[in-house]
CSV table of C-alpha atoms and ligand atoms in Angstrom, one decimal:
chain,number,residue,atom,x,y,z
A,1,UNK,CA,218.8,181.9,96.5
A,2,UNK,CA,216.1,182.7,99.1
A,3,UNK,CA,213.0,180.7,98.8
A,4,UNK,CA,210.7,183.7,99.0
A,5,UNK,CA,210.6,187.4,98.1
A,6,UNK,CA,212.2,187.2,94.6
A,7,UNK,CA,211.0,188.4,91.2
A,8,UNK,CA,211.6,185.5,88.9
A,9,UNK,CA,211.5,185.2,85.1
A,10,UNK,CA,211.3,181.7,83.7
A,11,UNK,CA,211.5,181.6,79.9
A,12,UNK,CA,210.3,178.0,79.1
A,13,UNK,CA,207.6,177.7,81.7
A,14,UNK,CA,204.4,177.1,79.7
A,15,UNK,CA,204.6,173.4,80.6
A,16,UNK,CA,206.5,170.7,82.5
A,17,UNK,CA,209.2,171.5,85.1
A,18,UNK,CA,209.1,175.2,84.3
A,19,UNK,CA,205.4,175.6,85.0
A,20,UNK,CA,205.4,173.4,88.1
A,21,UNK,CA,208.4,175.3,89.5
A,22,UNK,CA,206.7,178.7,88.6
A,23,UNK,CA,203.6,177.8,90.5
A,24,UNK,CA,205.6,176.4,93.5
A,25,UNK,CA,207.6,179.6,93.6
A,26,UNK,CA,204.5,181.8,93.4
A,27,UNK,CA,203.0,179.8,96.2
A,28,UNK,CA,206.0,180.6,98.3
A,29,UNK,CA,205.6,184.4,97.9
A,30,UNK,CA,207.7,185.2,94.8
A,31,UNK,CA,206.6,187.3,91.9
A,32,UNK,CA,206.8,185.0,88.9
A,33,UNK,CA,206.9,185.8,85.2
A,34,UNK,CA,206.3,182.8,82.9
A,35,UNK,CA,207.7,182.9,79.3
A,36,UNK,CA,207.3,180.7,76.2
A,37,UNK,CA,206.1,180.6,72.6
A,38,UNK,CA,202.7,179.0,73.0
A,39,UNK,CA,200.4,182.0,73.5
A,40,UNK,CA,197.4,179.8,74.1
A,41,UNK,CA,199.2,178.3,77.1
A,42,UNK,CA,200.4,181.7,78.3
A,43,UNK,CA,196.8,183.0,78.2
A,44,UNK,CA,195.5,179.8,80.0
A,45,UNK,CA,198.2,180.2,82.8
A,46,UNK,CA,197.3,183.9,83.3
A,47,UNK,CA,193.6,183.0,83.5
A,48,UNK,CA,194.0,180.1,85.9
A,49,UNK,CA,196.7,181.6,88.1
A,50,UNK,CA,195.9,185.2,88.9
A,51,UNK,CA,199.1,187.0,89.8
A,52,UNK,CA,201.3,184.9,87.6
A,53,UNK,CA,202.6,187.2,84.9
A,54,UNK,CA,203.3,186.1,81.3
A,55,UNK,CA,205.6,187.1,78.4
A,56,UNK,CA,205.8,185.7,74.9
A,57,UNK,CA,209.4,184.8,74.0
A,58,UNK,CA,211.1,182.5,71.5
A,59,UNK,CA,214.6,181.9,72.9
A,60,UNK,CA,215.9,180.8,69.5
A,61,UNK,CA,215.4,184.3,68.2
A,62,UNK,CA,217.8,187.0,69.5
A,63,UNK,CA,215.3,189.8,68.6
A,64,UNK,CA,212.6,188.1,70.7
A,65,UNK,CA,215.0,187.8,73.6
A,66,UNK,CA,215.9,191.5,73.4
A,67,UNK,CA,212.2,192.5,73.2
A,68,UNK,CA,211.1,190.3,76.0
A,69,UNK,CA,214.0,191.3,78.3
A,70,UNK,CA,213.2,195.0,77.7
A,71,UNK,CA,209.5,194.4,78.5
A,72,UNK,CA,210.2,192.3,81.6
A,73,UNK,CA,212.8,194.8,83.0
A,74,UNK,CA,210.4,197.8,82.4
A,75,UNK,CA,207.5,196.0,84.1
A,76,UNK,CA,209.5,194.4,86.9
A,77,UNK,CA,212.6,196.5,87.8
A,78,UNK,CA,213.0,194.4,90.9
A,79,UNK,CA,213.7,191.3,88.8
A,80,UNK,CA,216.5,189.3,90.5
A,81,UNK,CA,216.2,185.7,89.3
A,82,UNK,CA,216.4,184.3,85.8
A,83,UNK,CA,215.8,180.6,85.2
A,84,UNK,CA,216.9,179.5,81.7
A,85,UNK,CA,214.4,176.6,81.5
A,86,UNK,CA,213.5,176.5,77.8
A,87,UNK,CA,214.8,173.3,76.2
A,88,UNK,CA,214.1,170.7,73.5
A,89,UNK,CA,215.2,167.1,73.3
A,90,UNK,CA,215.0,164.9,70.2
A,91,UNK,CA,216.2,161.4,69.2
A,92,UNK,CA,218.9,161.2,66.5
A,93,UNK,CA,220.3,158.4,64.4
A,94,UNK,CA,223.9,159.2,63.6
A,95,UNK,CA,224.1,156.4,61.0
A,96,UNK,CA,222.0,158.8,58.8
A,97,UNK,CA,223.0,162.4,59.3
A,98,UNK,CA,220.5,163.7,56.8
A,99,UNK,CA,217.7,162.6,59.1
A,100,UNK,CA,218.7,164.8,62.1
A,101,UNK,CA,221.2,167.5,61.2
A,102,UNK,CA,218.7,170.4,61.0
A,103,UNK,CA,217.1,169.1,64.2
A,104,UNK,CA,220.5,168.9,66.0
A,105,UNK,CA,221.3,172.5,65.1
A,106,UNK,CA,217.9,173.5,66.5
A,107,UNK,CA,218.8,171.7,69.8
A,108,UNK,CA,222.0,173.6,70.1
A,109,UNK,CA,220.3,176.9,69.3
A,110,UNK,CA,217.6,176.4,71.9
A,111,UNK,CA,219.6,174.7,74.6
A,112,UNK,CA,222.9,176.5,74.4
A,113,UNK,CA,222.6,179.7,72.5
A,114,UNK,CA,219.3,180.5,74.1
A,115,UNK,CA,220.7,180.5,77.7
A,116,UNK,CA,223.8,182.4,76.6
A,117,UNK,CA,221.8,185.1,75.0
A,118,UNK,CA,219.3,185.3,77.9
A,119,UNK,CA,222.0,185.5,80.5
A,120,UNK,CA,223.7,188.2,78.4
A,121,UNK,CA,220.5,190.2,78.3
A,122,UNK,CA,220.0,190.2,82.1
A,123,UNK,CA,223.5,190.1,83.7
A,124,UNK,CA,224.1,193.8,83.8
A,125,UNK,CA,220.8,194.5,85.4
A,126,UNK,CA,221.4,191.7,87.9
A,127,UNK,CA,224.7,193.3,89.0
A,128,UNK,CA,222.7,196.3,90.2
A,129,UNK,CA,220.5,194.1,92.5
A,130,UNK,CA,221.7,193.4,96.0
A,131,UNK,CA,221.1,189.7,95.5
A,132,UNK,CA,220.5,188.0,92.2
A,133,UNK,CA,220.5,184.4,90.9
A,134,UNK,CA,221.0,183.0,87.4
A,135,UNK,CA,219.6,179.4,87.4
A,136,UNK,CA,220.7,177.3,84.5
A,137,UNK,CA,219.1,174.0,83.6
A,138,UNK,CA,221.3,171.1,82.6
A,139,UNK,CA,220.5,167.4,83.1
A,140,UNK,CA,221.7,164.1,84.5
A,141,UNK,CA,222.6,163.5,80.8
A,142,UNK,CA,225.3,166.1,81.1
A,143,UNK,CA,227.2,163.5,83.1
A,144,UNK,CA,226.3,160.2,81.5
A,145,UNK,CA,225.1,159.8,77.9
A,146,UNK,CA,221.8,158.5,76.7
A,147,UNK,CA,222.7,156.8,73.4
A,148,UNK,CA,219.8,158.1,71.3
A,149,UNK,CA,220.2,161.8,72.1
A,150,UNK,CA,223.8,162.8,71.4
A,151,UNK,CA,223.2,166.5,70.6
A,152,UNK,CA,220.9,166.9,73.6
A,153,UNK,CA,223.5,165.3,75.9
A,154,UNK,CA,226.2,167.6,74.5
A,155,UNK,CA,224.0,170.7,74.9
A,156,UNK,CA,223.5,169.9,78.6
A,157,UNK,CA,227.2,169.2,79.2
A,158,UNK,CA,227.9,172.7,77.7
A,159,UNK,CA,225.4,174.2,80.1
A,160,UNK,CA,227.2,172.5,83.0
A,161,UNK,CA,230.5,174.0,82.0
A,162,UNK,CA,229.0,177.4,81.2
A,163,UNK,CA,227.5,177.4,84.7
A,164,UNK,CA,230.8,176.5,86.3
A,165,UNK,CA,232.7,179.2,84.4
A,166,UNK,CA,230.1,182.0,84.9
A,167,UNK,CA,230.1,181.3,88.7
A,168,UNK,CA,233.9,181.9,88.7
A,169,UNK,CA,233.6,185.1,86.7
A,170,UNK,CA,230.7,186.6,88.6
A,171,UNK,CA,232.1,185.7,92.0
A,172,UNK,CA,233.0,189.3,92.6
A,173,UNK,CA,229.4,190.4,92.0
A,174,UNK,CA,226.0,190.0,93.8
A,175,UNK,CA,225.0,187.4,91.1
A,176,UNK,CA,225.0,183.7,92.1
A,177,UNK,CA,225.0,181.0,89.5
A,178,UNK,CA,222.9,177.9,90.3
A,179,UNK,CA,222.6,174.8,88.1
A,180,UNK,CA,219.4,172.7,88.2
A,181,UNK,CA,220.3,169.1,87.2
A,182,UNK,CA,217.0,167.2,86.7
A,183,UNK,CA,217.0,163.4,86.4
A,184,UNK,CA,214.4,162.0,84.0
A,185,UNK,CA,211.1,163.6,85.0
A,186,UNK,CA,207.6,162.9,83.7
A,187,UNK,CA,207.0,165.7,81.3
A,188,UNK,CA,206.3,166.0,77.5
A,189,UNK,CA,210.0,166.7,76.7
A,190,UNK,CA,210.1,163.5,74.7
A,191,UNK,CA,207.0,161.6,73.3
A,192,UNK,CA,205.9,159.1,76.0
A,193,UNK,CA,208.0,160.5,78.7
A,194,UNK,CA,205.1,161.7,80.8
A,195,UNK,CA,204.1,158.0,81.2
A,196,UNK,CA,207.6,156.6,81.6
A,197,UNK,CA,207.8,154.6,84.9
A,198,UNK,CA,211.5,155.2,85.0
A,199,UNK,CA,211.0,158.9,85.1
A,200,UNK,CA,210.3,160.8,88.4
A,201,UNK,CA,206.8,162.2,88.9
A,202,UNK,CA,206.8,165.9,88.3
A,203,UNK,CA,205.2,167.0,91.6
A,204,UNK,CA,207.7,164.9,93.6
A,205,UNK,CA,210.6,166.4,91.6
A,206,UNK,CA,209.5,170.0,92.2
A,207,UNK,CA,208.8,169.4,95.9
A,208,UNK,CA,212.3,168.0,96.4
A,209,UNK,CA,213.8,171.0,94.4
A,210,UNK,CA,211.9,173.5,96.6
A,211,UNK,CA,213.0,171.7,99.7
A,212,UNK,CA,216.7,171.9,98.6
A,213,UNK,CA,216.4,175.6,97.8
A,214,UNK,CA,214.8,176.2,101.2
A,215,UNK,CA,217.2,174.2,103.3
A,216,UNK,CA,220.4,175.0,101.2
A,217,UNK,CA,220.0,178.6,100.0
A,218,UNK,CA,223.7,178.7,98.9
A,219,UNK,CA,223.6,175.4,96.9
A,220,UNK,CA,225.5,175.5,93.6
A,221,UNK,CA,224.0,172.5,91.9
A,222,UNK,CA,220.4,171.5,92.7
A,223,UNK,CA,220.6,167.7,92.7
A,224,UNK,CA,217.6,165.6,93.9
A,225,UNK,CA,218.6,162.1,95.2
A,226,UNK,CA,217.6,160.4,91.9
A,227,UNK,CA,220.1,162.3,89.7
A,228,UNK,CA,223.2,161.4,91.8
A,229,UNK,CA,223.4,158.0,90.1
A,230,UNK,CA,224.2,159.8,86.8
A,231,UNK,CA,225.9,162.9,88.3
A,232,UNK,CA,228.6,161.0,90.2
A,233,UNK,CA,229.3,157.9,88.2
A,234,UNK,CA,232.7,159.1,87.2
A,235,UNK,CA,233.6,160.2,90.8
A,236,UNK,CA,232.4,156.9,92.3
A,237,UNK,CA,234.3,154.9,89.6
A,238,UNK,CA,231.2,153.1,88.2
A,239,UNK,CA,230.7,155.3,85.1
A,240,UNK,CA,230.7,152.4,82.6
A,241,UNK,CA,228.0,150.6,84.7
A,242,UNK,CA,226.0,153.8,85.0
A,243,UNK,CA,226.1,154.3,81.2
A,244,UNK,CA,225.1,150.6,80.6
A,245,UNK,CA,222.2,150.8,83.1
A,246,UNK,CA,220.9,154.1,81.7
A,247,UNK,CA,220.8,152.8,78.2
A,248,UNK,CA,219.4,149.4,79.2
A,249,UNK,CA,216.4,150.8,81.1
A,250,UNK,CA,215.4,153.9,79.1
A,251,UNK,CA,212.7,153.0,76.6
A,252,UNK,CA,214.2,155.5,74.1
A,253,UNK,CA,217.5,153.7,74.2
A,254,UNK,CA,216.8,151.2,71.5
B,1,LIG,N1,211.9,166.2,81.9
B,1,LIG,C1,213.1,165.7,82.0
B,1,LIG,O1,213.3,164.5,82.1
B,1,LIG,C2,214.3,166.6,82.0
B,1,LIG,C3,215.5,166.1,82.5
B,1,LIG,C4,216.6,166.9,82.5
B,1,LIG,C5,216.5,168.2,82.0
B,1,LIG,N2,215.3,168.7,81.6
B,1,LIG,C6,215.3,170.1,81.1
B,1,LIG,O2,214.2,170.8,81.8
B,1,LIG,C7,213.8,171.8,80.9
B,1,LIG,C8,212.3,171.8,80.9
B,1,LIG,O3,211.9,170.6,80.2
B,1,LIG,P1,210.5,169.8,80.5
B,1,LIG,O4,210.9,168.5,80.8
B,1,LIG,O5,209.7,170.6,81.5
B,1,LIG,O6,209.8,169.8,79.1
B,1,LIG,P2,208.6,170.6,78.4
B,1,LIG,O7,207.3,170.4,79.2
B,1,LIG,O8,208.6,170.2,77.0
B,1,LIG,O9,209.0,172.1,78.6
B,1,LIG,C9,209.8,172.8,77.8
B,1,LIG,C10,209.6,174.3,77.9
B,1,LIG,O10,210.5,174.9,77.1
B,1,LIG,C11,209.8,175.9,76.3
B,1,LIG,N3,210.6,176.1,75.1
B,1,LIG,C12,211.0,175.2,74.2
B,1,LIG,N4,211.6,175.9,73.1
B,1,LIG,C13,211.4,177.2,73.4
B,1,LIG,C14,211.8,178.4,72.7
B,1,LIG,N5,212.4,178.3,71.5
B,1,LIG,N6,211.4,179.6,73.2
B,1,LIG,C15,210.8,179.6,74.4
B,1,LIG,N7,210.5,178.6,75.1
B,1,LIG,C16,210.8,177.4,74.6
B,1,LIG,C17,208.5,175.3,76.1
B,1,LIG,O11,207.5,176.3,75.8
B,1,LIG,P3,206.9,176.7,74.4
B,1,LIG,O12,206.7,175.4,73.6
B,1,LIG,O13,205.5,177.3,74.8
B,1,LIG,O14,207.8,177.7,73.8
B,1,LIG,C18,208.2,174.6,77.4
B,1,LIG,O15,207.6,175.6,78.3
B,1,LIG,C19,214.5,171.6,79.6
B,1,LIG,O16,215.6,172.5,79.5
B,1,LIG,C20,214.9,170.2,79.7
B,1,LIG,O17,216.1,169.9,78.9
B,1,LIG,C21,214.2,168.0,81.6
């Protein structure tokens, strides 16, 4: 995608990577619409960043996705980029299924069904645009598992394969499919993660992402240097070592 001149909807941008990316894209001359459930944060973002638009959306609710999509397309008919950022991550102990099953179902609803329903709501409109981008958000954990978050890892592996498949199907259209593959980044995704020294500072992460978009507008997978350790373990042949290192260094791994 081009770094500037787009109209971008980011459901899941009231905090963390989504918000930082929204502000960086706005700074570079894009129209940006931020989405999420927390209305107090949406109001704060609108007040603090004039020109950044907001829409309330709960991506676990198909009705909310339909309403928000209709609203966004009516207000911004030039919309040409969707970033399916909304995601949740939770620790699970599979020795005791009763402790996590409902939570696991919620992870799959948010992280897999959410993007599928969002993309379905926008893909016809995008085919009418001369140049459109669907940016999915997977994770380094799509490629190497963190022991304590099985459903989350599985949800992100699903997003990787969804992205690969959609790219093939939509190759005959004006719609590009780009996958953002963050490493561990300092956000509030998990308790304590914002202070985790093993995670990448948020501003550094977004600066590197923006540089990749700017210098490689046709990139298919947005990989900062830090994620390549996880992303290419299997290809390099050191997958077992990658998995061992990941689970030894992450404070959530025990
Ligand atoms: N930080 C990392 O280390 C890391 C690594 C790899 C991938 N990722 C991915 O990056 C994405 C952003 O995560 P983050 O790290 O920036 O964490 P975050 O600060 O917790 O952001 C998560 C965002 O998702 C939104 N969200 C969650 N459930 C939603 C729902 N049902 N409907 C609408 N919005 C919802 C939240 O907004 P509301 O609560 O206001 O709804 C929030 O804006 C996620 O997909 C995550 O899996 C993060």
